[in-house]
PDB file of C-alpha atoms and ligand atoms in Angstrom:
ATOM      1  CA  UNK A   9    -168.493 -41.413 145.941  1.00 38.00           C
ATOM      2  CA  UNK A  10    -165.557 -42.638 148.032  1.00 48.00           C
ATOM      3  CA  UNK A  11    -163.658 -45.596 146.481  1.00 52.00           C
ATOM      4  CA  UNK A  12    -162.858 -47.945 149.286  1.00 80.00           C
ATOM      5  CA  UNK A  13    -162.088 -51.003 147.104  1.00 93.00           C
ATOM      6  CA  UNK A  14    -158.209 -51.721 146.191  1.00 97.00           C
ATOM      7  CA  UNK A  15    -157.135 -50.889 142.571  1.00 98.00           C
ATOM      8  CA  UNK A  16    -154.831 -53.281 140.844  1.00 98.00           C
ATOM      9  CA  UNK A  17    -153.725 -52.110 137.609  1.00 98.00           C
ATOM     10  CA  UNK A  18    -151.655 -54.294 135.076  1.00 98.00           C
ATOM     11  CA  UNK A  19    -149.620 -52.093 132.492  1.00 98.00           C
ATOM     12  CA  UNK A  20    -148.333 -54.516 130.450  1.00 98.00           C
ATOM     13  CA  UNK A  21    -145.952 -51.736 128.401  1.00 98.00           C
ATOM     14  CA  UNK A  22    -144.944 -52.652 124.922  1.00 98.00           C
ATOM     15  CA  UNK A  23    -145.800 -56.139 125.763  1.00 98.00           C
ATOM     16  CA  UNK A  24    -148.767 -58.989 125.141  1.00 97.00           C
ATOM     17  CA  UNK A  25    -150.399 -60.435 122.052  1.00 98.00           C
ATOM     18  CA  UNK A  26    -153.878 -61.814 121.219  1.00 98.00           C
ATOM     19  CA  UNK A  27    -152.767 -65.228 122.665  1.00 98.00           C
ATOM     20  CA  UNK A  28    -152.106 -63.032 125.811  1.00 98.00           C
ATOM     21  CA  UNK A  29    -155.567 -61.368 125.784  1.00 98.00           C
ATOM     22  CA  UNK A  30    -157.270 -65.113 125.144  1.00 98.00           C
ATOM     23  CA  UNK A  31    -155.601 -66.485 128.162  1.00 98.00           C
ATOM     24  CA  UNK A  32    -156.442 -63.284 130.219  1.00 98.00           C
ATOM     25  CA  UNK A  33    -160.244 -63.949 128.949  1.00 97.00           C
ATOM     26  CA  UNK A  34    -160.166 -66.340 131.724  1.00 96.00           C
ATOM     27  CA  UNK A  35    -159.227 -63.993 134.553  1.00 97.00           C
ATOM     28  CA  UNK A  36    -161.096 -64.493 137.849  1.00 95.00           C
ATOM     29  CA  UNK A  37    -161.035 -62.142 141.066  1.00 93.00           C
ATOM     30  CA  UNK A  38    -163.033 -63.520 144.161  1.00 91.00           C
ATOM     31  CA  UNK A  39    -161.973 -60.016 146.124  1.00 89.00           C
ATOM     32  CA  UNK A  40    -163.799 -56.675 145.279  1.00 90.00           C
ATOM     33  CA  UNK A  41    -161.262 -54.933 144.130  1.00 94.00           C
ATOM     34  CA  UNK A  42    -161.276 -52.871 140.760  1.00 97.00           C
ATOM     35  CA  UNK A  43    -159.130 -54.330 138.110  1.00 98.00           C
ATOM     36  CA  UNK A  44    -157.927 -52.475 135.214  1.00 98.00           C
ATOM     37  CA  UNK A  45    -155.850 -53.815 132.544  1.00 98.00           C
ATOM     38  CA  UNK A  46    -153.708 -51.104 130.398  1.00 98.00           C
ATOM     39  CA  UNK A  47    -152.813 -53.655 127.217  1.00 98.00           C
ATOM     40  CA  UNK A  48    -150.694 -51.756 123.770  1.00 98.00           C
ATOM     41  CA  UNK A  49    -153.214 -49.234 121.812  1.00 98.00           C
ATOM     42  CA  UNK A  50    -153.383 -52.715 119.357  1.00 98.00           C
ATOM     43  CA  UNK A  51    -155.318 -54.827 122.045  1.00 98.00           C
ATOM     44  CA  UNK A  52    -157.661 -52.238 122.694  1.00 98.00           C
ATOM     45  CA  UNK A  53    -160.194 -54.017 120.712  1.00 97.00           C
ATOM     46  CA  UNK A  54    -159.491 -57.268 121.519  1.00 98.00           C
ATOM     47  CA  UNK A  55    -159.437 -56.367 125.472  1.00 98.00           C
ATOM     48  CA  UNK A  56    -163.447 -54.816 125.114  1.00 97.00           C
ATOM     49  CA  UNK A  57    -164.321 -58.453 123.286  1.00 97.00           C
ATOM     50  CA  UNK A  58    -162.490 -60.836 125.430  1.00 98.00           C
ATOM     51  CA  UNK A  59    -161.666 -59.567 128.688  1.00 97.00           C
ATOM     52  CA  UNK A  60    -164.241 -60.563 131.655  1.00 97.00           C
ATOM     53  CA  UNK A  61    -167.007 -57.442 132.066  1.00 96.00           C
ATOM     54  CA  UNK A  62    -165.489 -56.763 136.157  1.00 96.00           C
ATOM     55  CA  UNK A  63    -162.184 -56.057 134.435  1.00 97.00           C
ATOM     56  CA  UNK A  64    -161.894 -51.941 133.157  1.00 98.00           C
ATOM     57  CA  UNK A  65    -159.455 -51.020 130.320  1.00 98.00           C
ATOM     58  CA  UNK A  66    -156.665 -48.512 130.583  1.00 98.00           C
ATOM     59  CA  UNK A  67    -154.532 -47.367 128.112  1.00 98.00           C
ATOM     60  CA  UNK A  68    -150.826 -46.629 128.304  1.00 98.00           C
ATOM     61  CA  UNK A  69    -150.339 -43.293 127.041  1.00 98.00           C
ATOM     62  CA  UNK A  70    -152.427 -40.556 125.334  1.00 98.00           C
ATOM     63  CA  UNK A  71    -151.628 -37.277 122.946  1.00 98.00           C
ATOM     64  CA  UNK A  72    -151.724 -33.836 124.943  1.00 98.00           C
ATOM     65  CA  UNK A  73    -153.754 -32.536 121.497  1.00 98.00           C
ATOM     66  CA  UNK A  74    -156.920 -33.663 120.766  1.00 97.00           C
ATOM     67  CA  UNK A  75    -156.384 -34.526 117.189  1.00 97.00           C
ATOM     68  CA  UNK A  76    -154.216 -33.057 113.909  1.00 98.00           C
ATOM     69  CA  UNK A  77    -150.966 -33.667 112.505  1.00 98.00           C
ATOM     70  CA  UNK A  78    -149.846 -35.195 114.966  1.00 98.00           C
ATOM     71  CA  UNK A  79    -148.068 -38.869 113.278  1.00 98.00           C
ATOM     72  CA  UNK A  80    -148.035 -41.625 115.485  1.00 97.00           C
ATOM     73  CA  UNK A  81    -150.359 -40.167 118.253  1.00 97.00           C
ATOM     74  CA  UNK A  82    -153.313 -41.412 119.510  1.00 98.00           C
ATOM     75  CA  UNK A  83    -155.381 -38.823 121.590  1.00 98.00           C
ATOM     76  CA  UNK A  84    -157.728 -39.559 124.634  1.00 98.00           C
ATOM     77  CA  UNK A  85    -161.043 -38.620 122.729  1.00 98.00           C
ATOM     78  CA  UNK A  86    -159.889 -41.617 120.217  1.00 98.00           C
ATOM     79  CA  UNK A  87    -159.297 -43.752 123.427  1.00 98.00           C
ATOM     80  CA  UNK A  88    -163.079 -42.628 124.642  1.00 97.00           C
ATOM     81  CA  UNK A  89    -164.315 -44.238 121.722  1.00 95.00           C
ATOM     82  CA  UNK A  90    -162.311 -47.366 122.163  1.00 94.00           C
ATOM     83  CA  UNK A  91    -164.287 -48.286 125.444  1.00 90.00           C
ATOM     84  CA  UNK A  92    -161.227 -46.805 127.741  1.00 98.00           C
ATOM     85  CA  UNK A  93    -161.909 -45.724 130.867  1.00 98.00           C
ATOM     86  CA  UNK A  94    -158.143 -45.218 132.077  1.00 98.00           C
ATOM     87  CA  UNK A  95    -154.703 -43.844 131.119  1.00 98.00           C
ATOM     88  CA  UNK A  96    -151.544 -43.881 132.219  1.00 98.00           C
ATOM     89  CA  UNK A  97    -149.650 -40.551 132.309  1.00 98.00           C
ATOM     90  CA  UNK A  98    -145.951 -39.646 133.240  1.00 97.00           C
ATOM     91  CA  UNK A  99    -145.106 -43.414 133.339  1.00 98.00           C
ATOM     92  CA  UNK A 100    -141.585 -43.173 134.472  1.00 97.00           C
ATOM     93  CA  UNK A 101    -140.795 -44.513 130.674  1.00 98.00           C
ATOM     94  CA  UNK A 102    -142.425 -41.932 128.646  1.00 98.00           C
ATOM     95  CA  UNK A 103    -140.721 -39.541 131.209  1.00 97.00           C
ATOM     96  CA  UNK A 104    -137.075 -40.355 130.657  1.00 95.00           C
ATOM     97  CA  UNK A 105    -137.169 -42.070 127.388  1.00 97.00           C
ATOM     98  CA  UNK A 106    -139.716 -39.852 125.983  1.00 97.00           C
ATOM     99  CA  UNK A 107    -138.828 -36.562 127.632  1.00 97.00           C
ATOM    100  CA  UNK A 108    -142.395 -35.936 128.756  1.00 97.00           C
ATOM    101  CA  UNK A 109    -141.855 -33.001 131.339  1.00 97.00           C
ATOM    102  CA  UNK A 110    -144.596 -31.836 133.991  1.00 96.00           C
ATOM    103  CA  UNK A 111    -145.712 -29.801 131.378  1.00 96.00           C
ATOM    104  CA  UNK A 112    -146.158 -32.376 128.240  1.00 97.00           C
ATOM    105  CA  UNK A 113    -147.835 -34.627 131.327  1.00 98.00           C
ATOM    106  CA  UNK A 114    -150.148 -31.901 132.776  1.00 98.00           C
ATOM    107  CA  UNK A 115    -151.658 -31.582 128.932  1.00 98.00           C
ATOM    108  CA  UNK A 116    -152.256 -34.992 128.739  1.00 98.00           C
ATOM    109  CA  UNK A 117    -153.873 -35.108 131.909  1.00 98.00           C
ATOM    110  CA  UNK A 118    -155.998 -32.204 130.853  1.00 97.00           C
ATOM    111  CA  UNK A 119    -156.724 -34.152 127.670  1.00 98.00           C
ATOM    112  CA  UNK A 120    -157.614 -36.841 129.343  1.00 98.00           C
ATOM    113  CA  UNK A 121    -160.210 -35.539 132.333  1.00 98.00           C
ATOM    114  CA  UNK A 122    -161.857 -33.819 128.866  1.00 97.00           C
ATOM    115  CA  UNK A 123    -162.556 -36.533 127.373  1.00 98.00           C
ATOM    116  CA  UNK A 124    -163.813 -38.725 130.565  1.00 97.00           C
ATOM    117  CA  UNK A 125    -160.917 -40.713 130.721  1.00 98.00           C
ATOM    118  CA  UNK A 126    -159.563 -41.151 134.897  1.00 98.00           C
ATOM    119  CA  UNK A 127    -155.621 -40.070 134.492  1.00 98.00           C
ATOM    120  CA  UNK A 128    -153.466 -42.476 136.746  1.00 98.00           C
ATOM    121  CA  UNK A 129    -150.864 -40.280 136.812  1.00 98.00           C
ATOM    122  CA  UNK A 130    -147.350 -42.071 137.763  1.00 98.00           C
ATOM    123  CA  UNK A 131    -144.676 -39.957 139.794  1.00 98.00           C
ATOM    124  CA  UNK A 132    -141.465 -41.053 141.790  1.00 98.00           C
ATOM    125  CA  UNK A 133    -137.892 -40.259 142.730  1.00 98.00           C
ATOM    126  CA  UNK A 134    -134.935 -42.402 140.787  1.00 97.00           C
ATOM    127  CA  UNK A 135    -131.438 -43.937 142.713  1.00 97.00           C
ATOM    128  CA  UNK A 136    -129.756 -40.443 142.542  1.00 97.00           C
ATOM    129  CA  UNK A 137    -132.311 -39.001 143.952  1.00 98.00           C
ATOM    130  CA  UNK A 138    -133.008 -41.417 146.633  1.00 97.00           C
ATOM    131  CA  UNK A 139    -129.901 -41.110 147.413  1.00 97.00           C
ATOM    132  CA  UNK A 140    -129.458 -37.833 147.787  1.00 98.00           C
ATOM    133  CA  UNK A 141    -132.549 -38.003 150.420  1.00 97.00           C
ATOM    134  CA  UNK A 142    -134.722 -36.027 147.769  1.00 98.00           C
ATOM    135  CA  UNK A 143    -137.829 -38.025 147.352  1.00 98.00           C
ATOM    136  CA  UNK A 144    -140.565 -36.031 148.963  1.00 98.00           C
ATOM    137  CA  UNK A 145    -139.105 -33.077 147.444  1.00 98.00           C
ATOM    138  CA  UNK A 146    -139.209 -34.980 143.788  1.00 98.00           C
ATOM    139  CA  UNK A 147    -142.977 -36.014 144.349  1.00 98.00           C
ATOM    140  CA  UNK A 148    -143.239 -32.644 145.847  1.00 97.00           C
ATOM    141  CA  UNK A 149    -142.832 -30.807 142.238  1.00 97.00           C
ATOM    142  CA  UNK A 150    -143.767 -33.747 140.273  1.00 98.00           C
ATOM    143  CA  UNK A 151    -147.404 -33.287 141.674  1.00 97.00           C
ATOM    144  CA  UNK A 152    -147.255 -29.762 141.773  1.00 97.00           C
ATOM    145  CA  UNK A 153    -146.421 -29.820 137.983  1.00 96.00           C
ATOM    146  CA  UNK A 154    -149.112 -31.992 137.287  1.00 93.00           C
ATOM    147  CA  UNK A 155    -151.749 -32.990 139.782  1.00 95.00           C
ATOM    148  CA  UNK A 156    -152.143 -30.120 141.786  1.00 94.00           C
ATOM    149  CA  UNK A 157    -152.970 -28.202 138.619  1.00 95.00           C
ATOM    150  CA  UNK A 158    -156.504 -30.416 138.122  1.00 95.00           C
ATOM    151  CA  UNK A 159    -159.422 -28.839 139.348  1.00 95.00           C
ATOM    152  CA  UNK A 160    -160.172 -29.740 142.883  1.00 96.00           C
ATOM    153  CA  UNK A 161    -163.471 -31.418 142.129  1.00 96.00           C
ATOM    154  CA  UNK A 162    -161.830 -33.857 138.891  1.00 96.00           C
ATOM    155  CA  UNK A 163    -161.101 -37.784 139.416  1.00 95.00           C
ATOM    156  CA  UNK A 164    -157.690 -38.704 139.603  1.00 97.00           C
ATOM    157  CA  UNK A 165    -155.596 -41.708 140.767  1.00 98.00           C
ATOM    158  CA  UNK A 166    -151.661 -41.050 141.571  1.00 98.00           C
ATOM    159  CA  UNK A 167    -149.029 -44.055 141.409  1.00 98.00           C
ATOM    160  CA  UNK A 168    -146.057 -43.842 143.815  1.00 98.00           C
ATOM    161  CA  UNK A 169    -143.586 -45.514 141.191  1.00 98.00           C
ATOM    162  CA  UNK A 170    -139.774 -45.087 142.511  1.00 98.00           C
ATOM    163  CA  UNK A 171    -138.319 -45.609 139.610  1.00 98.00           C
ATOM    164  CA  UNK A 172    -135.036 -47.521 140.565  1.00 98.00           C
ATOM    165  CA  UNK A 173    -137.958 -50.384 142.312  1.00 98.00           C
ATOM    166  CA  UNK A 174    -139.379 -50.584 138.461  1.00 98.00           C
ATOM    167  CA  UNK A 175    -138.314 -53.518 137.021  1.00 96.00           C
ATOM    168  CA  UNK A 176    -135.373 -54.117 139.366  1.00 97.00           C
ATOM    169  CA  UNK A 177    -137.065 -56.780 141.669  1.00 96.00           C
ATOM    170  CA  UNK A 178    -136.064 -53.986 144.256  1.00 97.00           C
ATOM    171  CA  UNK A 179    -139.175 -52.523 146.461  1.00 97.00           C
ATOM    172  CA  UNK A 180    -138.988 -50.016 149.177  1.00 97.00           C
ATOM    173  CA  UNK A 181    -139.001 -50.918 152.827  1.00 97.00           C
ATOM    174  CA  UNK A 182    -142.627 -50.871 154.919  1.00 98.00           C
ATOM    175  CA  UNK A 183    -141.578 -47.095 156.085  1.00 98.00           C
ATOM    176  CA  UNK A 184    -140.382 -46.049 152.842  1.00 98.00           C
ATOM    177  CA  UNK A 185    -143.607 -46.432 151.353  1.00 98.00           C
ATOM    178  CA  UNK A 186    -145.512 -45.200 154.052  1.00 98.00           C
ATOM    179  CA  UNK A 187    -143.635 -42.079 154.641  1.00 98.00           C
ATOM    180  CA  UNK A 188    -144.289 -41.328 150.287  1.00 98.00           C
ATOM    181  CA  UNK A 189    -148.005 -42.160 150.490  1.00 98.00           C
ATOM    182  CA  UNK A 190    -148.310 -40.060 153.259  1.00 98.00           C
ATOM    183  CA  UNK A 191    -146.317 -37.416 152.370  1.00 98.00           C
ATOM    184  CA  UNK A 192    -148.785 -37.618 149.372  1.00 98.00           C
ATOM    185  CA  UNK A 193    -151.890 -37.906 150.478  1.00 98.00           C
ATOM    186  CA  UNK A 194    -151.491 -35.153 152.844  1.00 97.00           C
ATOM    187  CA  UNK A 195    -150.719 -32.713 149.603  1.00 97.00           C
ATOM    188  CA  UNK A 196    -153.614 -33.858 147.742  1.00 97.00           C
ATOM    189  CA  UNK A 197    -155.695 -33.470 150.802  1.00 96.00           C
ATOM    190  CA  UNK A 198    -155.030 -29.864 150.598  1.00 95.00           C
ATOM    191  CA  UNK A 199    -156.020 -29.417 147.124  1.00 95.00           C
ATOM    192  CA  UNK A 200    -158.608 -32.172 146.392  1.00 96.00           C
ATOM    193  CA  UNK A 201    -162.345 -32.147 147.396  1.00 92.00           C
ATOM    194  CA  UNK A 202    -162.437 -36.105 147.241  1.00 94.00           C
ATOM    195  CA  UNK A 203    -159.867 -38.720 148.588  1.00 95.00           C
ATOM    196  CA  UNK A 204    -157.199 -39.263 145.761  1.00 97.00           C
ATOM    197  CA  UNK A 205    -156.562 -42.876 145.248  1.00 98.00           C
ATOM    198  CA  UNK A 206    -152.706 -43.588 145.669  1.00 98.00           C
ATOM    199  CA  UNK A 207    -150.978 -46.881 144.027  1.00 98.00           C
ATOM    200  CA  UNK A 208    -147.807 -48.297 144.925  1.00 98.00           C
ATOM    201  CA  UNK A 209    -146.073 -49.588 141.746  1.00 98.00           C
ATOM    202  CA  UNK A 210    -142.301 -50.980 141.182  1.00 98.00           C
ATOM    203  CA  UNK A 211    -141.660 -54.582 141.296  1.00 98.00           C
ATOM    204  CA  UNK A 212    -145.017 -55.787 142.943  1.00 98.00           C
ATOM    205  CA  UNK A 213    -145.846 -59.127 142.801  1.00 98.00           C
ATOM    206  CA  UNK A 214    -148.073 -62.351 143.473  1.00 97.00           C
ATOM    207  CA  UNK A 215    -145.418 -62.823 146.914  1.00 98.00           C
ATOM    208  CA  UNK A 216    -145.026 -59.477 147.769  1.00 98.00           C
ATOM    209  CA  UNK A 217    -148.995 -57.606 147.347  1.00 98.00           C
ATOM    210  CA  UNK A 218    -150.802 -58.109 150.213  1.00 97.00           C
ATOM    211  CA  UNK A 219    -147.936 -56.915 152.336  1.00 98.00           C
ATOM    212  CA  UNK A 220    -147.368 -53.353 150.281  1.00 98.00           C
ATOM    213  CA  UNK A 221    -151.256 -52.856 149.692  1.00 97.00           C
ATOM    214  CA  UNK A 222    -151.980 -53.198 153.785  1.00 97.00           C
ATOM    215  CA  UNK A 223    -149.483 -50.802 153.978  1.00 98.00           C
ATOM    216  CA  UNK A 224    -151.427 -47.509 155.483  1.00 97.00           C
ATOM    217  CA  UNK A 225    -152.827 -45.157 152.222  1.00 98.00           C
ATOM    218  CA  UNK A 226    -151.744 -47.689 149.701  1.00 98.00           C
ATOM    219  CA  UNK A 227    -155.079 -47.564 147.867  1.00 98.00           C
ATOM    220  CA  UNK A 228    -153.563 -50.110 145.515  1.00 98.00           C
ATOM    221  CA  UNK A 229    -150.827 -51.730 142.842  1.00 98.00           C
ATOM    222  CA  UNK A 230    -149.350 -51.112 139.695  1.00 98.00           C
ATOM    223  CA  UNK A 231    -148.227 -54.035 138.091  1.00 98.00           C
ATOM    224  CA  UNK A 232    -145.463 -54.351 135.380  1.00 98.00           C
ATOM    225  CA  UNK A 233    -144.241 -57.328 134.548  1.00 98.00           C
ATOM    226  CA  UNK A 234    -145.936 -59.723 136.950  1.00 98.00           C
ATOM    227  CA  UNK A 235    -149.452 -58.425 135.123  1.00 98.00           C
ATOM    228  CA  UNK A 236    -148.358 -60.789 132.374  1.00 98.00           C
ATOM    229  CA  UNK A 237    -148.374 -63.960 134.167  1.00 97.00           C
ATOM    230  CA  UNK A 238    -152.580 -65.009 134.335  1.00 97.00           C
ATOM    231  CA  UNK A 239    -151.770 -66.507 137.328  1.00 97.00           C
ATOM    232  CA  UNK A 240    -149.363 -64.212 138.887  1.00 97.00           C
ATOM    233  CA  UNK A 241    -151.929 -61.215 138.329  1.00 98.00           C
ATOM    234  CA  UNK A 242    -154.705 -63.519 139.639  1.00 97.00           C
ATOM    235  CA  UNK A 243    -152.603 -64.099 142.940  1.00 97.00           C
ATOM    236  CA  UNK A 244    -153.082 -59.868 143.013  1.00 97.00           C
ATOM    237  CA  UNK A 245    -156.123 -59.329 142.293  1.00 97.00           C
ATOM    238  CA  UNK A 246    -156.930 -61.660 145.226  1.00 95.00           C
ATOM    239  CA  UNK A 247    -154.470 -60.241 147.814  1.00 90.00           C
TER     240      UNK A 247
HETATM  241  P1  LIG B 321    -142.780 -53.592 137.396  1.00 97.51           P
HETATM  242  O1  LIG B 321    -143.284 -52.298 136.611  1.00 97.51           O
HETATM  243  O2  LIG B 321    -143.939 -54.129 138.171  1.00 97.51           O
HETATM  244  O3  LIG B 321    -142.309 -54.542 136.318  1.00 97.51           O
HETATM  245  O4  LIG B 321    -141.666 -53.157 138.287  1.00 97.51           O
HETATM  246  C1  LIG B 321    -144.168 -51.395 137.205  1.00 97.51           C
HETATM  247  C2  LIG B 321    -144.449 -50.264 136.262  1.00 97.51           C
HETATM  248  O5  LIG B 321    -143.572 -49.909 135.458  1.00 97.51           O
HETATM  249  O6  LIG B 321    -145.548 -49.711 136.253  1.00 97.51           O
END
């Protein structure tokens, strides 16, 4: 039941094209890791036909409501059928340009574990915050407004994502990231039946991955923008 293999997830956000998804037909991973590859709702399709069969698909996002008027939403049940297998939830994005609150991102995590879809939900402090030495209490109520609100017996993965390392070419030190995936393991170990995968994400790359995912309970990465280099993401899926 236990997941020992290393997840490396590539979100490629509001990024990619077919050409993309033609190139990344050629993918190749000599570790055993799991790969999953979260392309735009649009490459769905294209991602089940071309993609290599060890690679699963993700998506980025999902409605909280299962289907109605709803314009412009895309719910996890229409995922399902899509031959999706993950989603994304409480990206830092959706959160601050979105306004998705615990609450909007507890529904879609509901949404999701009904409709068989494995919720990656993403959670992390920003600069201000950091600063202000309030990370663990951050991840702290970001899980307990989402995560620790799943049944104890559901499959979940969590992504440590501080958001001022997304994007920035900025990563936390060794002990920074070990005193987060700690800090959150040890809460999910109080509420979970099962070992809770935990991701690092925010500026990993080919250079920098096998450093952060030896890094004690890093169960894996989540990739931004190095997931859209073949060769890049390669480099990580072998680290
Ligand atoms: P990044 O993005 O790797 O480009 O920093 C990570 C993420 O947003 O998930």
């Amino acid at each position: 039941m236990k997941n020992k293999n290393k997840i490396i997830v590539a979100n490629w956000k509001m990024n990619g094209s077919e050409d993309l998804m033609k190139e990344f037909s050629q993918l190749t991973c000599s570790k055993h890791n799991d790969i999953i590859i979260c392309p735009p709702f649009t490459l769905l399709d294209s991602a089940k036909t071309l993609l290599p069969n060890f690679v699963k698909i993700g998506a980025q996002n999902c409605g909280a409501e299962d289907k109605g008027a709803f314009t412009g939403e895309i719910s996890a049940s229409m995922l399902r059928e899509k031959s999706v297998s993950y989603v994304l939830i409480g990206h830092s994005e959706r959160r601050t340009l979105f306004n998705e609150t615990n609450n909007i991102i507890f529904k879609k995590v509901e949404a999701a574990i009904k409709s068989e879809l494995t919720p990656i939900v993403c959670i992390g402090e920003t600069l201000s915050e950091k600063e202000a030495n309030k990370t663990l209490q951050v991840l702290d109520n970001q899980i307990n407004g989402s995560v620790a609100k799943i049944e104890p017996h559901e499959q979940v993965i969590v992504a440590y994502e501080p958001v001022w390392a997304i994007g920035t070419g900025l990563t936390p030190d060794e002990n920074e990231i070990k005193e987060a995936h700690l800090y959150i393991k040890t809460k999910l170990n109080q509420h979970f039946n099962a070992d809770i995968p935990i991701l690092y994400g925010g500026s990993a790359n080919s250079k920098n991955c096998s450093q952060i995912i030896s890094i004690e309970n890093v169960g894996g990465l989540l990739v931004g923008g190095a997931s859209l280099k073949k060769n890049d993401f390669r480099a990580i899926c072998n680290c």
